[in-house]
Short mmCIF file of C-alpha atoms in Angstrom, two decimals:
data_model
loop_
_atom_site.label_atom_id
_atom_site.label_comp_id
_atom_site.label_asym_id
_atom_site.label_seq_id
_atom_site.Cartn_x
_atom_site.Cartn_y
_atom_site.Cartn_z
CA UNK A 1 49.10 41.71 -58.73
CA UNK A 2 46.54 41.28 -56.76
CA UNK A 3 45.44 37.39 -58.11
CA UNK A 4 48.98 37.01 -57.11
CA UNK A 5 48.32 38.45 -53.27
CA UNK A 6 45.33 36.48 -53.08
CA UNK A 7 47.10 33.12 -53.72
CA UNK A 8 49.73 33.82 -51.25
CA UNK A 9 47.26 34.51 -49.37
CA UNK A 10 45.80 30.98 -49.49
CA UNK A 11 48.59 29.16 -49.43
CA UNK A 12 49.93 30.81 -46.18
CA UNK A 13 46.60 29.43 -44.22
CA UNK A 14 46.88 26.11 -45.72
CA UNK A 15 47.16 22.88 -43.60
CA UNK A 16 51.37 22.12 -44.22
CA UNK A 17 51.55 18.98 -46.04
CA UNK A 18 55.03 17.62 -46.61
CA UNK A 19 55.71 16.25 -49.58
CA UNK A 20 57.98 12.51 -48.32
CA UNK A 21 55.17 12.00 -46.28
CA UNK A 22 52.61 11.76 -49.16
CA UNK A 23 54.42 9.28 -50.89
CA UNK A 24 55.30 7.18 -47.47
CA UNK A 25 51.02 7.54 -47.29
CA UNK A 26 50.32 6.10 -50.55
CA UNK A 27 53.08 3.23 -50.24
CA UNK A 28 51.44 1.79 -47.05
CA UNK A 29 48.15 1.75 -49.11
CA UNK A 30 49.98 -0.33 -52.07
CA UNK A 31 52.20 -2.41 -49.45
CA UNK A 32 49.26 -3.71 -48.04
CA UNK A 33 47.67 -4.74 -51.50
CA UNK A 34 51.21 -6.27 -52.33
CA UNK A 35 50.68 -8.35 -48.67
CA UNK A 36 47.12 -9.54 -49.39
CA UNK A 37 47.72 -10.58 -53.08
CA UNK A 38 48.80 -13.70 -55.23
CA UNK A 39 49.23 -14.72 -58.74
CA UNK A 40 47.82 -17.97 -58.08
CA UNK A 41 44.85 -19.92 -60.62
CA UNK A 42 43.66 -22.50 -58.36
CA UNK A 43 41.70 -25.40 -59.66
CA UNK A 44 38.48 -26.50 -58.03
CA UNK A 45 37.65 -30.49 -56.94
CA UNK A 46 34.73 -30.18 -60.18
CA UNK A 47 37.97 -29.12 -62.56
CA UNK A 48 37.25 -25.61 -63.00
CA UNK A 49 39.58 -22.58 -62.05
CA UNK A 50 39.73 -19.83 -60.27
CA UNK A 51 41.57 -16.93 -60.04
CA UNK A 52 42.45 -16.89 -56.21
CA UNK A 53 42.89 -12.90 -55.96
CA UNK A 54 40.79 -9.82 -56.10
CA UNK A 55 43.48 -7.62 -57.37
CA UNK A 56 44.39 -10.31 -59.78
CA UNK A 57 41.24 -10.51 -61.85
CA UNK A 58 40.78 -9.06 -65.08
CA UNK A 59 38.58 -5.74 -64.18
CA UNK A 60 38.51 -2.08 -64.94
CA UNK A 61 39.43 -1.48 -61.66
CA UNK A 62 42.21 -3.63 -61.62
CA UNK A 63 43.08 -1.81 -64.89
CA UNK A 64 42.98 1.48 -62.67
CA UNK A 65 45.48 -0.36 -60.33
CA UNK A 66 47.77 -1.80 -62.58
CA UNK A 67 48.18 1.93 -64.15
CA UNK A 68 48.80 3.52 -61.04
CA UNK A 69 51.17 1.05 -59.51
CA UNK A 70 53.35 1.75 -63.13
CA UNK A 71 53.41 4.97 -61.65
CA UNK A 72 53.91 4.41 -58.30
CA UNK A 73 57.64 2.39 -60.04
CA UNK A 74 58.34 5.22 -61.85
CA UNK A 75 58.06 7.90 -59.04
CA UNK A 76 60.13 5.55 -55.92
CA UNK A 77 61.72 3.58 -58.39
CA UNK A 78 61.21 0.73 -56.72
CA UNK A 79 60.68 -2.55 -58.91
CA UNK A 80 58.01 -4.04 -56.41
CA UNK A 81 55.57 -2.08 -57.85
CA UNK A 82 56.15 -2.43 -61.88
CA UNK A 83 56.63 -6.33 -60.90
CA UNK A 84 53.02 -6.13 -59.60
CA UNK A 85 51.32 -5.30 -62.88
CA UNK A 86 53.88 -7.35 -65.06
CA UNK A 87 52.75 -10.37 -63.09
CA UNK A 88 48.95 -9.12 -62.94
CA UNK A 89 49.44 -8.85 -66.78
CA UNK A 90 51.69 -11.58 -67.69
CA UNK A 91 49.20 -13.85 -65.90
CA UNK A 92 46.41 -13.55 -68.46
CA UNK A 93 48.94 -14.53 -71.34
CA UNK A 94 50.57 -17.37 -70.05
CA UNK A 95 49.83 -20.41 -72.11
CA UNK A 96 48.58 -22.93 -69.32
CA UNK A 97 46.47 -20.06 -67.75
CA UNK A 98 44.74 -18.88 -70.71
CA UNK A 99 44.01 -22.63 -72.10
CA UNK A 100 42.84 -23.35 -68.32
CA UNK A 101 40.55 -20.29 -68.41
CA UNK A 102 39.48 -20.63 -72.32
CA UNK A 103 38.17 -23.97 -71.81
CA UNK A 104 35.78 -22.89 -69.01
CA UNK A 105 35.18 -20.01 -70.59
CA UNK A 106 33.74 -21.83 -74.16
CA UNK A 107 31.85 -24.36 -71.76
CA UNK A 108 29.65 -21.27 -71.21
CA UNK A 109 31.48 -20.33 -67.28
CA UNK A 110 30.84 -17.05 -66.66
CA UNK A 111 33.49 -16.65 -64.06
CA UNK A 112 33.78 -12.92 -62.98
CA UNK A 113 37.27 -13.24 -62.79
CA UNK A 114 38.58 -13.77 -66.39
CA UNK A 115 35.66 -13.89 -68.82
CA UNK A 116 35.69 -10.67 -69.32
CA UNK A 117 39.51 -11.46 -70.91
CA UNK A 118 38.23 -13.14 -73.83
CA UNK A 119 34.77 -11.81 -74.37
CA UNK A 120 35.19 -8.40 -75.28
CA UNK A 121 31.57 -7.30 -75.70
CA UNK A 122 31.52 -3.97 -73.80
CA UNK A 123 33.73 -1.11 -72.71
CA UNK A 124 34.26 -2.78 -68.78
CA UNK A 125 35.76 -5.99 -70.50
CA UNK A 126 38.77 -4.55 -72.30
CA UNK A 127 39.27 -0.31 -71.46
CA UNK A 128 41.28 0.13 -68.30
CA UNK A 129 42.75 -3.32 -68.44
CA UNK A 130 43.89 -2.48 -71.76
CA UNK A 131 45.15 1.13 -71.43
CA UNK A 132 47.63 -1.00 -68.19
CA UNK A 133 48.48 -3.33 -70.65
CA UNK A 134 49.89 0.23 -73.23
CA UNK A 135 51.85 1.30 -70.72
CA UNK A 136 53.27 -2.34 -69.45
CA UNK A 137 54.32 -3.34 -72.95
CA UNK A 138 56.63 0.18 -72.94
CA UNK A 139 58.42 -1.98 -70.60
CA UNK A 140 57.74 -5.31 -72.60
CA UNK A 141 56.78 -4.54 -75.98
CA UNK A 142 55.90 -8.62 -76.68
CA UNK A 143 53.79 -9.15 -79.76
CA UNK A 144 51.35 -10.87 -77.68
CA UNK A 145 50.43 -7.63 -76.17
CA UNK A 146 50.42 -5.50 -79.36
CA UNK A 147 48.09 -7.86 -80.94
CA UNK A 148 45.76 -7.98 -77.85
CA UNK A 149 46.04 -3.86 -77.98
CA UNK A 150 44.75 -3.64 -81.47
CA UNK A 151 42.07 -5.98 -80.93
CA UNK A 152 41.07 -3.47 -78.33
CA UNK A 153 41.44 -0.40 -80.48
CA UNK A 154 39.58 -2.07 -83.33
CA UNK A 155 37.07 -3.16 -80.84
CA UNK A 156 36.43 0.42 -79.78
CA UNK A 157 36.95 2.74 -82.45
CA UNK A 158 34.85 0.50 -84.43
CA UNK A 159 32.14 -2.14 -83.28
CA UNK A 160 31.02 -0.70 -79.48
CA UNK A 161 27.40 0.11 -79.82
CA UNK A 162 26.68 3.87 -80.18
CA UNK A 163 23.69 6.01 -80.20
CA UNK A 164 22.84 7.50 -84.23
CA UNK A 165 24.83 10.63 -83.45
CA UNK A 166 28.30 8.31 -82.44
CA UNK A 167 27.79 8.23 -78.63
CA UNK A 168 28.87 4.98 -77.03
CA UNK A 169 26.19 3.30 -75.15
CA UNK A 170 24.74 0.60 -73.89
CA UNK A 171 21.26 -1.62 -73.55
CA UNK A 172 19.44 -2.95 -76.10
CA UNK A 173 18.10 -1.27 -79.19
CA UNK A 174 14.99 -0.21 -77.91
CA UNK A 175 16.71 0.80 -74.07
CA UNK A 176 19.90 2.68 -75.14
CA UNK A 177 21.59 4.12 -72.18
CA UNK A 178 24.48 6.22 -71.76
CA UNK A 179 26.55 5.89 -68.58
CA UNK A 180 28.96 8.53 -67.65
CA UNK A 181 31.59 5.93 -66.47
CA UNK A 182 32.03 4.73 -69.98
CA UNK A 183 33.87 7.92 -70.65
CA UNK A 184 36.45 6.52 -68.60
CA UNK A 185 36.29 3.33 -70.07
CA UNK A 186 37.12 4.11 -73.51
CA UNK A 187 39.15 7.20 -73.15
CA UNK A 188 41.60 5.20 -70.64
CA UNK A 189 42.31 3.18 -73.34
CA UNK A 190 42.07 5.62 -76.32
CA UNK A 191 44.21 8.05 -74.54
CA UNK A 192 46.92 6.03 -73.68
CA UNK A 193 46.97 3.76 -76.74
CA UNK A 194 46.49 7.14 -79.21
CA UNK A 195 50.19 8.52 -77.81
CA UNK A 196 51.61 5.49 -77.77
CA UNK A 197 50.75 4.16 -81.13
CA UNK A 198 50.29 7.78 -82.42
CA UNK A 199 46.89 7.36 -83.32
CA UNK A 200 45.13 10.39 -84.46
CA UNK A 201 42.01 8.52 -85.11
CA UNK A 202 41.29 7.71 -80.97
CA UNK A 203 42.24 10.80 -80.00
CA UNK A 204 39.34 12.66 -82.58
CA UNK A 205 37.25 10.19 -80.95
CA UNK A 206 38.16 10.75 -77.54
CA UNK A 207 37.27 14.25 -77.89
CA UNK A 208 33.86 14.08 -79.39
CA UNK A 209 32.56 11.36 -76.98
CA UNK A 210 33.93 14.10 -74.25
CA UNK A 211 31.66 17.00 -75.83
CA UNK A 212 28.47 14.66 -76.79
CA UNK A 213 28.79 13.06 -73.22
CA UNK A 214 28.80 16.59 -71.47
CA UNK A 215 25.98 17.72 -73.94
CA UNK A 216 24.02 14.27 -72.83
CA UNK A 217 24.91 14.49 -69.23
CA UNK A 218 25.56 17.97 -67.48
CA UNK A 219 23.12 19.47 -65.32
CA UNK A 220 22.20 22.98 -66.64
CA UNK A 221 21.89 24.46 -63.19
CA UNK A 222 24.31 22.53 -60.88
CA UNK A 223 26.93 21.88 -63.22
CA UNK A 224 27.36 18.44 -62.16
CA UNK A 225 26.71 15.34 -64.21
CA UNK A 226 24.16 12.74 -64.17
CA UNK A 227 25.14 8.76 -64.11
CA UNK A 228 23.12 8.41 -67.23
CA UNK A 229 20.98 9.23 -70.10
CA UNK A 230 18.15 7.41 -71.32
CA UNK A 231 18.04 7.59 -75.18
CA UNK A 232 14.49 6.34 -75.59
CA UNK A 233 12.89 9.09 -73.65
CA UNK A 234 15.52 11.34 -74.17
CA UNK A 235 15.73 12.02 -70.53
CA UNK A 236 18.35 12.15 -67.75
CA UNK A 237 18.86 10.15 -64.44
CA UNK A 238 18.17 11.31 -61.02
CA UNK A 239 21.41 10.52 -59.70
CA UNK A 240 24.62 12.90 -59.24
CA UNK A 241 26.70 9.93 -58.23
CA UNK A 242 30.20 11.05 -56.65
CA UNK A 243 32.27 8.28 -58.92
CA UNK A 244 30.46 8.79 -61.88
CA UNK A 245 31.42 12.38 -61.61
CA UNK A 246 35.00 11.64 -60.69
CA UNK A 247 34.91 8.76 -64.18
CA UNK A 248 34.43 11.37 -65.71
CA UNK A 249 36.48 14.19 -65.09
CA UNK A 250 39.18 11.61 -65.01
CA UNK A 251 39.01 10.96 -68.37
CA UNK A 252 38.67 14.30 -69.55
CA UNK A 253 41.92 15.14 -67.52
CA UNK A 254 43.51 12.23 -69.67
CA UNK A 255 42.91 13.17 -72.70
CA UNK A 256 43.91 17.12 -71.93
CA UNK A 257 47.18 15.42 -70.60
CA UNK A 258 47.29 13.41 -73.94
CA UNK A 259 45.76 15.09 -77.12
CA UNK A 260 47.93 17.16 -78.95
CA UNK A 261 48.05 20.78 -78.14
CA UNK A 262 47.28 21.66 -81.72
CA UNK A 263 44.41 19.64 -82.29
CA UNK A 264 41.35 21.83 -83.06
CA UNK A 265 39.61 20.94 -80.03
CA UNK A 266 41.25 21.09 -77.54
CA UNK A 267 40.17 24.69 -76.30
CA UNK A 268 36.43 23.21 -76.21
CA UNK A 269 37.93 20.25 -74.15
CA UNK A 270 39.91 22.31 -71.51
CA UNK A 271 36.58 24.50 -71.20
CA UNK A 272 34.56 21.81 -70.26
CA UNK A 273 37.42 20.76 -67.85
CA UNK A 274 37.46 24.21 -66.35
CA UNK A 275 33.46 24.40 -65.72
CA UNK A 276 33.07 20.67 -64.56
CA UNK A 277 36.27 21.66 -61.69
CA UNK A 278 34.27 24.89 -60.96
CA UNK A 279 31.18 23.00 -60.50
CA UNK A 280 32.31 20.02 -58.57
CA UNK A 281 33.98 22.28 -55.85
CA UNK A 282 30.86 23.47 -54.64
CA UNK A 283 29.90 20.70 -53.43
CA UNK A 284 33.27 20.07 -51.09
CA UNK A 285 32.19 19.21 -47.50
CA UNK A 286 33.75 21.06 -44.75
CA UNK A 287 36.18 18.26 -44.19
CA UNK A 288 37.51 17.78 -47.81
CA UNK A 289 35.56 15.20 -48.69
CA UNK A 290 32.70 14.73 -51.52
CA UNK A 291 29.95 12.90 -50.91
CA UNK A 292 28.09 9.31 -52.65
CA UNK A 293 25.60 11.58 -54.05
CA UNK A 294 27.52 15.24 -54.94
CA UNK A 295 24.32 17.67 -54.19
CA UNK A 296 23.06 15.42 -50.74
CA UNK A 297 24.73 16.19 -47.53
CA UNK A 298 22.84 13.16 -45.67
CA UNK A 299 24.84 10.88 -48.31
CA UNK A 300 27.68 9.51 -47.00
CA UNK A 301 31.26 10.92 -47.53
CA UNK A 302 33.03 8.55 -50.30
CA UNK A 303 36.04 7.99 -50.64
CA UNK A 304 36.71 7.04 -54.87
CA UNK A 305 35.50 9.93 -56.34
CA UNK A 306 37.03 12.51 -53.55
CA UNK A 307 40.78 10.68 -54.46
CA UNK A 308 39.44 11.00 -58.15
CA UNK A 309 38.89 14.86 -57.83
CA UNK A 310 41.72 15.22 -55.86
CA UNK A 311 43.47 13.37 -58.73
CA UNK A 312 42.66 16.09 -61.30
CA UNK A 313 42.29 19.43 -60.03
CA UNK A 314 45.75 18.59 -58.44
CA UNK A 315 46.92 17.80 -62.02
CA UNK A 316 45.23 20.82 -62.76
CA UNK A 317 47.00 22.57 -61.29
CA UNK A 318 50.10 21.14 -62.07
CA UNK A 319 49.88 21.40 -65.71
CA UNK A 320 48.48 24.62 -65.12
CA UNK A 321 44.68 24.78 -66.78
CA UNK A 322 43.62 25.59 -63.20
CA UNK A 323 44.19 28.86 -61.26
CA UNK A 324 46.24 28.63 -57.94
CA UNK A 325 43.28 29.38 -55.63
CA UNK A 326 42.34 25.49 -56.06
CA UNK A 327 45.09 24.31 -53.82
CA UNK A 328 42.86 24.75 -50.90
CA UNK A 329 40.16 22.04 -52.46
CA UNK A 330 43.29 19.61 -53.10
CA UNK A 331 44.60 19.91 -50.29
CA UNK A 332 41.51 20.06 -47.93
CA UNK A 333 40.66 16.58 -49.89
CA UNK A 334 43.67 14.79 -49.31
CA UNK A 335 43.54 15.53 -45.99
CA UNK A 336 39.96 14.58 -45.54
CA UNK A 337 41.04 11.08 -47.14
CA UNK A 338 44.22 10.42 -44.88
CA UNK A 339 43.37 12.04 -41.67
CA UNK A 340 39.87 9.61 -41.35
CA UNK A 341 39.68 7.12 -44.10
CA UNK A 342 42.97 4.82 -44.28
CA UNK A 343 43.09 1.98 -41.57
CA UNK A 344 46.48 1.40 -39.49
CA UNK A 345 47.23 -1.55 -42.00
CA UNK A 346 46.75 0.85 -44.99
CA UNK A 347 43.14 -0.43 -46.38
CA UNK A 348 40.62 2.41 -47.45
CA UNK A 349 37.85 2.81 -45.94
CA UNK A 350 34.26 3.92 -47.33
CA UNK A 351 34.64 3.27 -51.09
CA UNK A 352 31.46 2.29 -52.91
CA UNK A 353 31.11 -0.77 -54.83
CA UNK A 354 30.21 -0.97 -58.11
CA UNK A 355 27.16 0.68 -58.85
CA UNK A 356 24.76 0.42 -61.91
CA UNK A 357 22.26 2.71 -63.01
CA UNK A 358 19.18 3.29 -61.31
CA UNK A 359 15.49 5.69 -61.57
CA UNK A 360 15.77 4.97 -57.51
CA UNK A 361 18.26 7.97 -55.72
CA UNK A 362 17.60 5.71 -52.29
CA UNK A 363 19.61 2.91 -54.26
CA UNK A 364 22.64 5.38 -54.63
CA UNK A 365 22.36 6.19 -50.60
CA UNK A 366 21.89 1.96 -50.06
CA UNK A 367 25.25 0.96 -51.87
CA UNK A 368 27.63 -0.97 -49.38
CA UNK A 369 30.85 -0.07 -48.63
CA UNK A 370 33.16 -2.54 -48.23
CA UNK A 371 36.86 -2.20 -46.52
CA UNK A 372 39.16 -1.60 -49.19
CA UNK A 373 37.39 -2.29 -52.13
CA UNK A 374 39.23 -1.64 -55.90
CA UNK A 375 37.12 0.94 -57.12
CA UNK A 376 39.00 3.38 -54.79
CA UNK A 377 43.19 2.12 -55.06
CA UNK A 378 44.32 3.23 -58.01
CA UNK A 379 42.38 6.33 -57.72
CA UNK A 380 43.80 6.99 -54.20
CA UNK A 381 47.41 6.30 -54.97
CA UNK A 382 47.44 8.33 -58.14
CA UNK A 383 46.35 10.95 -56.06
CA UNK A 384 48.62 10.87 -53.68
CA UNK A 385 51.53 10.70 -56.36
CA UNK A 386 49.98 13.97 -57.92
CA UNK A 387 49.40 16.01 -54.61
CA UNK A 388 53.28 14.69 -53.85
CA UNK A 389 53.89 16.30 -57.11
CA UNK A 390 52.09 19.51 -56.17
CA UNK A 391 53.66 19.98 -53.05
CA UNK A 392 57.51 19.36 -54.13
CA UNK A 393 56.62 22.10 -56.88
CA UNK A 394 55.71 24.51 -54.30
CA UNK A 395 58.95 23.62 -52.15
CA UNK A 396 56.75 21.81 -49.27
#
């Protein structure tokens, strides 16, 4: 009775957030991506192409885009947004595109763009791309797709470089490093491919990377995680990095949303989910947001991994693995996000770029932050679909 009290309590001296108004937020963020993108391959005066859009390239973060615009359809209803990743999608596996792009990429043309399509050779070239491409061929199962998808699978279940005890890394055999964003980068795909194809085999190995990672990883005393581990020395980074941290629980929050509920680890998995949520809330600024670098205030406030932890402690919530009291951190986030950090047009504003690993912490604090940049979209509108969800379950 009195938990109960208490949350009333805290959801009386809440800042009101009505619930149209999150989704009318989060559609003038993917209206303006839908304004400033193209489908286009143009082809340079020296005969090689290039893809002419950002948002069109094949890159995790696209992948991250592509998933939550799929979501963004299936919450308005409105085609616009499904059509986006169909053509995103569909662009990579039409014939003249892929023959233009194949032949530059066997001349050796490391274009940034679409290499990444047909190389395959770590967890960035084929995770969050692929787990967009599960959930687009729901809508257009075309064999092309399906046998693209179990290259993937195959790909990562069976021949991405792991540490002796199964832990996927990367480097070279004598510099093995594990990155906590890879956790994102395999269980995107692993999650969604597992429940779709019904695949008991990625969702085993979903799990254990998510327990050897946070073994690997976790800070005993803060709770937080580092951005990496180095095998050799068997020693961990100096860097609490905000996105990292919000790869991570991201992908954790998949796979609870995924696995299913008999499967014999799942308690272990929603602990961890429980004490990485406990821990990351203590490090909430005043205003909502998280910083660049979790445990340094003079870092500045970023905006990817506070839409990524507003992403799953609202889904948290929702699904109920989190108590009520975390409302406050949700919603304190999602205003800290939307009251200072979208533009007029709808473009984000301080989201790091992508960031490898480093033994130097002033690199972390040094990272640009470039107006709207990827690496914060798809995180920011599937938060803003999930808070929506929050508040029409509380009647807001």
């Amino acid at each position: 009775m009195r938990k109960t009290l208490f949350s009333l309590a805290i959801l009386a001296t809440l800042p009101y957030i009505n619930a149209s108004n999150e989704l009318s937020i989060v559609e003038k963020v993917a209206n303006y991506i839908l304004r400033d993108h193209n489908h286009q391959l143009e082809i340079r005066e020296d005969g090689t192409c290039k893809i002419s859009s950002y948002y069109q390239e094949w890159r995790y973060v696209n992948g991250v885009l592509n998933l939550s615009m799929m979501d963004l359809y299936r919450i308005t209803g409105n085609d616009k947004y499904r059509d986006f990743a169909r053509d995103n999608l569909a662009f990579f596996f039409n014939k003249n595109n892929q023959n233009l792009m194949r032949k530059d990429y066997e001349k050796g043309i490391k274009n940034t763009g679409y290499y990444r399509f047909f190389s395959m050779k770590s967890l960035d070239d084929c995770g969050a791309m692929g787990a967009a491409l599960v959930e687009l061929s729901k809508f257009y199962p075309y064999k092309e797709y399906t046998a693209y998808l179990k290259k993937i699978a195959d790909y990562i279940l069976h021949k991405e470089k792991r540490l002796p005890d199964g832990t996927l890394c990367r480097g070279n055999d004598d510099n093995l490093t594990v990155w906590l964003d890879d956790l994102y980068m395999s269980l995107s795909f692993l999650t969604h491919y597992g429940t779709a194809y019904q695949d008991t085999e990625c969702f085993d190995c979903a799990a254990q990377q998510v327990i050897q990672f946070d073994s690997l990883l976790s800070d005993k005393t803060s709770g937080l995680y580092y951005h990496c581990y180095y095998h050799k020395t068997h020693e961990q980074g100096v860097a609490h990095w905000g996105r990292a941290n919000g790869w991570g629980l991201y992908a954790q929050t998949l796979l609870l949303s995924t696995i299913p509920e008999n499967h014999p680890l799942r308690g272990r998995l929603l602990q961890i989910f429980r004490r990485a949520v406990r821990s990351i809330s203590r490090f909430q600024d005043k205003n909502g947001m998280w910083h660049q670098l979790l445990d340094k205030e003079d870092s500045y406030q970023e905006t990817s991994c506070t839409a990524m932890f507003t992403y799953c402690i609202a889904h948290g919530i929702n699904k109920g693995w989190l108590e009520q009291e975390y409302l406050s951190v949700v919603k304190r986030a999602w205003n800290g996000i939307t009251s200072s950090y979208i533009t007029e047009k709808g473009e984000l504003k301080n989201v790091c770029v992508g960031t490898g690993i480093s033994y130097d912490l002033p690199f972390y604090y040094e990272r640009p932050t470039p107006l709207n940049d990827a690496h914060g979209l798809g995180p920011f509108i599937q938060a803003g679909i999930e808070v929506y969800k929050l508040s029409e379950k509380q009647g807001n």
